[in-house]
PDB file of C-alpha atoms in Angstrom:
ATOM      1  CA  GLY A   1     143.139  69.214 159.202  1.00 80.00           C
ATOM      2  CA  GLU A   2     139.259  68.575 159.468  1.00 86.00           C
ATOM      3  CA  ASN A   3     137.880  67.221 156.169  1.00 91.00           C
ATOM      4  CA  VAL A   4     134.062  66.870 155.982  1.00 95.00           C
ATOM      5  CA  GLU A   5     132.438  64.976 153.131  1.00 96.00           C
ATOM      6  CA  GLN A   6     128.648  65.283 152.504  1.00 97.00           C
ATOM      7  CA  HIS A   7     126.179  63.213 150.559  1.00 97.00           C
ATOM      8  CA  PRO A   8     124.172  63.266 148.430  1.00 97.00           C
ATOM      9  CA  SER A   9     125.065  66.286 146.318  1.00 96.00           C
ATOM     10  CA  THR A  10     121.533  66.698 145.163  1.00 97.00           C
ATOM     11  CA  LEU A  11     118.234  65.352 146.663  1.00 98.00           C
ATOM     12  CA  SER A  12     114.824  65.514 145.272  1.00 98.00           C
ATOM     13  CA  VAL A  13     111.744  64.510 147.137  1.00 97.00           C
ATOM     14  CA  GLN A  14     107.865  65.241 146.688  1.00 97.00           C
ATOM     15  CA  GLU A  15     106.248  67.474 149.306  1.00 97.00           C
ATOM     16  CA  GLY A  16     105.430  65.470 152.507  1.00 97.00           C
ATOM     17  CA  ASP A  17     108.292  63.061 152.082  1.00 97.00           C
ATOM     18  CA  SER A  18     111.446  62.776 154.404  1.00 97.00           C
ATOM     19  CA  ALA A  19     114.833  63.993 153.463  1.00 98.00           C
ATOM     20  CA  VAL A  20     118.015  62.736 154.925  1.00 98.00           C
ATOM     21  CA  ILE A  21     121.545  64.245 154.401  1.00 98.00           C
ATOM     22  CA  LYS A  22     124.546  62.663 155.673  1.00 98.00           C
ATOM     23  CA  CYS A  23     127.994  63.976 156.795  1.00 98.00           C
ATOM     24  CA  THR A  24     131.204  62.310 157.800  1.00 97.00           C
ATOM     25  CA  TYR A  25     134.179  63.956 159.471  1.00 96.00           C
ATOM     26  CA  SER A  26     137.722  63.018 159.937  1.00 94.00           C
ATOM     27  CA  ASP A  27     138.970  64.910 163.135  1.00 90.00           C
ATOM     28  CA  SER A  28     137.934  62.957 166.128  1.00 90.00           C
ATOM     29  CA  ALA A  29     138.439  66.100 168.359  1.00 88.00           C
ATOM     30  CA  SER A  30     135.651  67.962 166.522  1.00 90.00           C
ATOM     31  CA  ASN A  31     132.827  68.426 168.862  1.00 90.00           C
ATOM     32  CA  TYR A  32     130.428  70.892 167.378  1.00 92.00           C
ATOM     33  CA  PHE A  33     128.344  70.119 164.200  1.00 95.00           C
ATOM     34  CA  PRO A  34     126.070  72.844 162.816  1.00 95.00           C
ATOM     35  CA  TRP A  35     123.804  72.498 159.786  1.00 97.00           C
ATOM     36  CA  TYR A  36     123.189  75.806 157.734  1.00 96.00           C
ATOM     37  CA  LYS A  37     120.633  76.378 154.975  1.00 96.00           C
ATOM     38  CA  GLN A  38     121.498  78.698 152.327  1.00 93.00           C
ATOM     39  CA  GLU A  39     118.680  79.736 149.754  1.00 93.00           C
ATOM     40  CA  LEU A  40     119.693  81.190 146.538  1.00 89.00           C
ATOM     41  CA  GLY A  41     121.688  84.391 146.678  1.00 86.00           C
ATOM     42  CA  LYS A  42     121.272  84.440 150.435  1.00 90.00           C
ATOM     43  CA  ARG A  43     123.385  83.957 153.477  1.00 91.00           C
ATOM     44  CA  PRO A  44     123.992  80.730 155.326  1.00 92.00           C
ATOM     45  CA  GLN A  45     121.513  80.409 158.241  1.00 94.00           C
ATOM     46  CA  LEU A  46     121.859  78.110 161.132  1.00 94.00           C
ATOM     47  CA  ILE A  47     118.921  75.658 161.291  1.00 96.00           C
ATOM     48  CA  ILE A  48     120.171  73.067 164.005  1.00 96.00           C
ATOM     49  CA  ASP A  49     123.360  72.062 165.705  1.00 94.00           C
ATOM     50  CA  ILE A  50     124.526  69.448 167.828  1.00 94.00           C
ATOM     51  CA  ARG A  51     127.474  68.900 170.292  1.00 89.00           C
ATOM     52  CA  SER A  52     129.234  65.758 170.976  1.00 83.00           C
ATOM     53  CA  ASN A  53     127.780  65.148 174.424  1.00 81.00           C
ATOM     54  CA  VAL A  54     124.383  64.570 172.672  1.00 80.00           C
ATOM     55  CA  GLY A  55     123.267  61.869 170.267  1.00 90.00           C
ATOM     56  CA  GLU A  56     120.305  63.279 168.708  1.00 93.00           C
ATOM     57  CA  LYS A  57     118.342  66.752 168.907  1.00 93.00           C
ATOM     58  CA  LYS A  58     115.101  67.769 167.311  1.00 95.00           C
ATOM     59  CA  ASP A  59     113.432  70.866 166.616  1.00 94.00           C
ATOM     60  CA  GLN A  60     109.869  70.450 165.015  1.00 95.00           C
ATOM     61  CA  ARG A  61     110.454  69.000 161.498  1.00 97.00           C
ATOM     62  CA  ILE A  62     114.207  69.036 161.795  1.00 98.00           C
ATOM     63  CA  ALA A  63     116.342  66.461 163.522  1.00 97.00           C
ATOM     64  CA  VAL A  64     120.111  65.737 163.681  1.00 97.00           C
ATOM     65  CA  THR A  65     121.943  62.608 164.956  1.00 96.00           C
ATOM     66  CA  LEU A  66     125.458  61.979 165.625  1.00 96.00           C
ATOM     67  CA  ASN A  67     127.684  58.846 165.963  1.00 95.00           C
ATOM     68  CA  LYS A  68     130.831  59.816 167.327  1.00 92.00           C
ATOM     69  CA  THR A  69     132.266  56.554 167.160  1.00 93.00           C
ATOM     70  CA  ALA A  70     131.735  56.189 163.328  1.00 94.00           C
ATOM     71  CA  LYS A  71     132.325  60.083 163.031  1.00 95.00           C
ATOM     72  CA  HIS A  72     129.262  60.738 161.100  1.00 95.00           C
ATOM     73  CA  PHE A  73     126.158  62.930 161.513  1.00 97.00           C
ATOM     74  CA  SER A  74     122.901  63.295 159.679  1.00 98.00           C
ATOM     75  CA  LEU A  75     120.186  65.906 158.936  1.00 98.00           C
ATOM     76  CA  HIS A  76     116.554  64.597 158.879  1.00 98.00           C
ATOM     77  CA  ILE A  77     113.727  66.568 157.628  1.00 98.00           C
ATOM     78  CA  THR A  78     110.273  65.311 157.834  1.00 97.00           C
ATOM     79  CA  GLU A  79     107.151  66.525 156.170  1.00 97.00           C
ATOM     80  CA  THR A  80     109.153  68.234 153.476  1.00 98.00           C
ATOM     81  CA  GLN A  81     107.502  71.688 152.071  1.00 97.00           C
ATOM     82  CA  PRO A  82     108.543  73.445 148.983  1.00 96.00           C
ATOM     83  CA  GLU A  83     109.959  76.211 150.865  1.00 96.00           C
ATOM     84  CA  ASP A  84     112.577  73.807 152.441  1.00 97.00           C
ATOM     85  CA  SER A  85     114.114  73.780 149.010  1.00 97.00           C
ATOM     86  CA  ALA A  86     117.583  75.286 149.500  1.00 97.00           C
ATOM     87  CA  VAL A  87     121.223  74.230 149.668  1.00 95.00           C
ATOM     88  CA  TYR A  88     122.041  72.608 153.157  1.00 97.00           C
ATOM     89  CA  PHE A  89     125.621  72.490 154.356  1.00 96.00           C
ATOM     90  CA  CYS A  90     126.868  70.520 157.175  1.00 97.00           C
ATOM     91  CA  ALA A  91     130.081  71.691 159.186  1.00 95.00           C
ATOM     92  CA  ALA A  92     132.484  70.452 161.902  1.00 93.00           C
ATOM     93  CA  GLY A  93     134.411  72.309 164.407  1.00 88.00           C
ATOM     94  CA  GLY A  94     135.037  72.999 168.084  1.00 77.00           C
ATOM     95  CA  SER A  95     137.585  71.638 170.534  1.00 64.00           C
ATOM     96  CA  GLY A  96     139.089  74.728 170.873  1.00 62.00           C
ATOM     97  CA  TYR A  97     139.456  75.722 167.219  1.00 61.00           C
ATOM     98  CA  SER A  98     137.146  78.470 165.989  1.00 68.00           C
ATOM     99  CA  THR A  99     137.334  77.106 162.477  1.00 81.00           C
ATOM    100  CA  LEU A 100     134.245  75.501 160.917  1.00 88.00           C
ATOM    101  CA  THR A 101     134.903  73.172 157.872  1.00 90.00           C
ATOM    102  CA  PHE A 102     132.093  72.967 155.744  1.00 92.00           C
ATOM    103  CA  GLY A 103     130.739  70.028 153.449  1.00 94.00           C
ATOM    104  CA  LYS A 104     130.236  70.440 149.720  1.00 94.00           C
ATOM    105  CA  GLY A 105     126.477  71.074 150.308  1.00 94.00           C
ATOM    106  CA  THR A 106     123.381  69.397 149.366  1.00 96.00           C
ATOM    107  CA  MET A 107     120.629  71.031 147.000  1.00 96.00           C
ATOM    108  CA  LEU A 108     117.296  69.763 148.130  1.00 98.00           C
ATOM    109  CA  LEU A 109     114.425  70.263 145.828  1.00 97.00           C
ATOM    110  CA  VAL A 110     110.990  69.678 147.165  1.00 97.00           C
ATOM    111  CA  SER A 111     108.391  69.155 144.495  1.00 96.00           C
ATOM    112  CA  PRO A 112     104.833  70.272 145.427  1.00 92.00           C
TER     113      PRO A 112
ATOM    114  CA  GLU B   1     117.217  90.949 165.964  1.00 83.00           C
ATOM    115  CA  PRO B   2     120.796  92.016 165.370  1.00 88.00           C
ATOM    116  CA  GLU B   3     122.361  90.939 162.207  1.00 93.00           C
ATOM    117  CA  VAL B   4     125.747  90.989 160.794  1.00 96.00           C
ATOM    118  CA  THR B   5     126.176  93.557 157.984  1.00 96.00           C
ATOM    119  CA  GLN B   6     128.357  93.827 155.121  1.00 97.00           C
ATOM    120  CA  THR B   7     129.355  96.629 152.539  1.00 96.00           C
ATOM    121  CA  PRO B   8     129.334  96.560 149.733  1.00 97.00           C
ATOM    122  CA  SER B   9     126.886  94.015 148.457  1.00 96.00           C
ATOM    123  CA  HIS B  10     128.986  93.974 145.096  1.00 97.00           C
ATOM    124  CA  GLN B  11     132.335  94.951 144.047  1.00 97.00           C
ATOM    125  CA  VAL B  12     133.816  94.910 140.780  1.00 97.00           C
ATOM    126  CA  THR B  13     137.575  95.547 140.389  1.00 97.00           C
ATOM    127  CA  GLN B  14     140.479  95.147 138.109  1.00 97.00           C
ATOM    128  CA  MET B  15     143.029  92.604 138.642  1.00 97.00           C
ATOM    129  CA  GLY B  16     145.930  93.806 140.626  1.00 97.00           C
ATOM    130  CA  GLN B  17     143.722  96.354 142.262  1.00 97.00           C
ATOM    131  CA  GLU B  18     143.487  96.438 146.236  1.00 97.00           C
ATOM    132  CA  VAL B  19     139.920  95.944 147.691  1.00 98.00           C
ATOM    133  CA  ILE B  20     138.543  96.200 151.052  1.00 97.00           C
ATOM    134  CA  LEU B  21     135.486  94.451 152.203  1.00 98.00           C
ATOM    135  CA  ARG B  22     133.796  95.678 155.358  1.00 97.00           C
ATOM    136  CA  CYS B  23     131.749  94.165 157.894  1.00 97.00           C
ATOM    137  CA  VAL B  24     129.926  95.237 161.089  1.00 97.00           C
ATOM    138  CA  PRO B  25     129.694  92.161 163.305  1.00 96.00           C
ATOM    139  CA  ILE B  26     126.916  91.877 166.060  1.00 95.00           C
ATOM    140  CA  SER B  27     127.802  94.326 168.630  1.00 91.00           C
ATOM    141  CA  ASN B  28     128.379  92.029 171.725  1.00 90.00           C
ATOM    142  CA  HIS B  29     130.099  89.201 169.697  1.00 92.00           C
ATOM    143  CA  LEU B  30     133.884  88.558 170.389  1.00 91.00           C
ATOM    144  CA  TYR B  31     134.967  86.254 167.448  1.00 92.00           C
ATOM    145  CA  PHE B  32     134.900  87.240 163.931  1.00 94.00           C
ATOM    146  CA  TYR B  33     135.324  85.413 160.735  1.00 95.00           C
ATOM    147  CA  TRP B  34     135.771  85.653 156.955  1.00 97.00           C
ATOM    148  CA  TYR B  35     134.604  83.002 154.499  1.00 95.00           C
ATOM    149  CA  ARG B  36     134.534  82.863 150.808  1.00 96.00           C
ATOM    150  CA  GLN B  37     132.426  80.721 148.616  1.00 93.00           C
ATOM    151  CA  ILE B  38     133.116  80.432 144.960  1.00 94.00           C
ATOM    152  CA  LEU B  39     129.949  80.346 142.875  1.00 89.00           C
ATOM    153  CA  GLY B  40     128.214  76.988 143.423  1.00 86.00           C
ATOM    154  CA  GLN B  41     130.840  75.710 145.740  1.00 89.00           C
ATOM    155  CA  LYS B  42     131.046  75.228 149.501  1.00 89.00           C
ATOM    156  CA  VAL B  43     131.691  77.753 151.945  1.00 92.00           C
ATOM    157  CA  GLU B  44     135.598  78.004 152.743  1.00 93.00           C
ATOM    158  CA  PHE B  45     137.046  79.332 155.996  1.00 92.00           C
ATOM    159  CA  LEU B  46     139.599  82.038 155.397  1.00 95.00           C
ATOM    160  CA  VAL B  47     140.523  83.695 158.787  1.00 95.00           C
ATOM    161  CA  SER B  48     139.114  84.026 162.376  1.00 93.00           C
ATOM    162  CA  PHE B  49     140.147  86.918 164.788  1.00 93.00           C
ATOM    163  CA  TYR B  50     139.680  87.513 168.273  1.00 91.00           C
ATOM    164  CA  ASN B  51     141.034  89.905 170.820  1.00 89.00           C
ATOM    165  CA  ASN B  52     142.357  92.192 167.957  1.00 90.00           C
ATOM    166  CA  GLU B  53     144.628  89.406 166.429  1.00 92.00           C
ATOM    167  CA  ILE B  54     144.339  86.540 164.182  1.00 94.00           C
ATOM    168  CA  SER B  55     143.489  83.096 165.937  1.00 91.00           C
ATOM    169  CA  GLU B  56     143.325  80.838 162.916  1.00 90.00           C
ATOM    170  CA  LYS B  57     143.917  80.857 159.133  1.00 92.00           C
ATOM    171  CA  SER B  58     143.433  78.578 156.403  1.00 92.00           C
ATOM    172  CA  GLU B  59     145.854  78.000 153.430  1.00 92.00           C
ATOM    173  CA  ILE B  60     143.762  80.397 151.311  1.00 94.00           C
ATOM    174  CA  PHE B  61     144.559  83.316 153.486  1.00 96.00           C
ATOM    175  CA  ASP B  62     148.179  84.268 152.041  1.00 94.00           C
ATOM    176  CA  ASP B  63     150.052  87.242 152.229  1.00 95.00           C
ATOM    177  CA  GLN B  64     147.783  88.926 149.987  1.00 96.00           C
ATOM    178  CA  PHE B  65     145.126  88.852 152.513  1.00 97.00           C
ATOM    179  CA  SER B  66     144.904  90.952 155.602  1.00 97.00           C
ATOM    180  CA  VAL B  67     142.118  91.780 158.270  1.00 97.00           C
ATOM    181  CA  GLU B  68     141.642  94.584 160.659  1.00 95.00           C
ATOM    182  CA  ARG B  69     139.437  95.853 163.330  1.00 92.00           C
ATOM    183  CA  PRO B  70     140.045  99.697 162.806  1.00 86.00           C
ATOM    184  CA  ASP B  71     137.507 100.640 165.449  1.00 87.00           C
ATOM    185  CA  GLY B  72     135.060  99.163 167.830  1.00 78.00           C
ATOM    186  CA  SER B  73     132.391  98.049 165.271  1.00 87.00           C
ATOM    187  CA  ASN B  74     134.128  97.485 161.806  1.00 93.00           C
ATOM    188  CA  PHE B  75     135.972  94.463 160.754  1.00 96.00           C
ATOM    189  CA  THR B  76     137.665  94.334 157.394  1.00 97.00           C
ATOM    190  CA  LEU B  77     139.108  91.951 154.977  1.00 98.00           C
ATOM    191  CA  LYS B  78     141.733  93.625 152.437  1.00 98.00           C
ATOM    192  CA  ILE B  79     143.140  91.715 149.139  1.00 97.00           C
ATOM    193  CA  ARG B  80     146.235  93.598 148.235  1.00 96.00           C
ATOM    194  CA  SER B  81     146.490  92.643 144.585  1.00 94.00           C
ATOM    195  CA  THR B  82     143.422  90.879 143.320  1.00 97.00           C
ATOM    196  CA  LYS B  83     143.444  87.895 140.987  1.00 96.00           C
ATOM    197  CA  LEU B  84     140.949  86.583 138.748  1.00 96.00           C
ATOM    198  CA  GLU B  85     140.495  83.460 141.015  1.00 95.00           C
ATOM    199  CA  ASP B  86     139.596  86.117 143.984  1.00 97.00           C
ATOM    200  CA  SER B  87     136.138  86.221 142.231  1.00 97.00           C
ATOM    201  CA  ALA B  88     133.655  84.849 144.932  1.00 97.00           C
ATOM    202  CA  MET B  89     131.271  85.720 147.746  1.00 95.00           C
ATOM    203  CA  TYR B  90     132.784  86.741 150.716  1.00 97.00           C
ATOM    204  CA  PHE B  91     130.934  86.281 153.961  1.00 96.00           C
ATOM    205  CA  CYS B  92     131.760  87.878 157.389  1.00 97.00           C
ATOM    206  CA  ALA B  93     130.488  86.025 160.512  1.00 95.00           C
ATOM    207  CA  SER B  94     130.592  86.523 164.303  1.00 94.00           C
ATOM    208  CA  SER B  95     129.978  84.585 167.487  1.00 91.00           C
ATOM    209  CA  GLU B  96     129.418  85.569 170.874  1.00 90.00           C
ATOM    210  CA  GLN B  97     131.965  82.968 171.895  1.00 83.00           C
ATOM    211  CA  GLY B  98     134.458  80.973 169.967  1.00 77.00           C
ATOM    212  CA  ALA B  99     134.219  77.053 169.200  1.00 68.00           C
ATOM    213  CA  GLU B 100     130.940  75.348 169.907  1.00 76.00           C
ATOM    214  CA  ASN B 101     128.942  78.469 169.340  1.00 83.00           C
ATOM    215  CA  GLU B 102     126.752  79.707 166.592  1.00 88.00           C
ATOM    216  CA  GLN B 103     128.336  81.731 163.900  1.00 91.00           C
ATOM    217  CA  PHE B 104     125.814  84.445 162.503  1.00 93.00           C
ATOM    218  CA  PHE B 105     126.568  85.254 158.847  1.00 94.00           C
ATOM    219  CA  GLY B 106     126.386  88.719 156.946  1.00 96.00           C
ATOM    220  CA  PRO B 107     124.712  88.847 153.748  1.00 95.00           C
ATOM    221  CA  GLY B 108     127.971  88.718 151.757  1.00 95.00           C
ATOM    222  CA  THR B 109     129.952  90.803 149.213  1.00 97.00           C
ATOM    223  CA  ARG B 110     130.221  89.461 145.731  1.00 97.00           C
ATOM    224  CA  LEU B 111     133.505  90.305 144.456  1.00 98.00           C
ATOM    225  CA  THR B 112     134.225  90.240 140.779  1.00 97.00           C
ATOM    226  CA  VAL B 113     137.790  90.602 139.422  1.00 97.00           C
ATOM    227  CA  LEU B 114     137.912  91.342 135.827  1.00 96.00           C
TER     228      LEU B 114
END
């Protein structure tokens, strides 16, 4: 089955800095890669996703890049703000399977 | 904006008891999922459901677990004989289509097994 590794487990940045979270996956058949943000005690919420026919996608301060050859994808947050503080999960899925396999999460702390 | 809802928000039960967790997916969605998240850990897939049957399930989803769509709106997860290690947050999710489509998560049910 699919295995998703996520790094780092915690990331502390100053407000205004950029943050990068990286994930690797094992199943070359996976073709859908969402990123979820989970605030403490809340539900995971999709912030951005990318499909395998695209190498990069951007939405305001958030971008995701995908390297299918290397089987890794990354989340980039620019101009971080304290409200970006949360746990971020990457996931991999698709290719006819409805399963999403999640990474272990990255706790992002943005200090004012 | 439509949301997935779940009840109860918190369930406390004794080991060995049966529990039923309830979910109301978004109305035009066709795919339904259950995930669990042990405190401080990652979200783990349990089962997916489409066209009134299980389409995929994980190793966690053993014979103690079952799912049902008893009517046109509810989607339930039953745990027949709860164990201490079943204590976790259980999230229901739904999506309009299957693979490669956004899954919308409910607020979760925190299950505590004593």
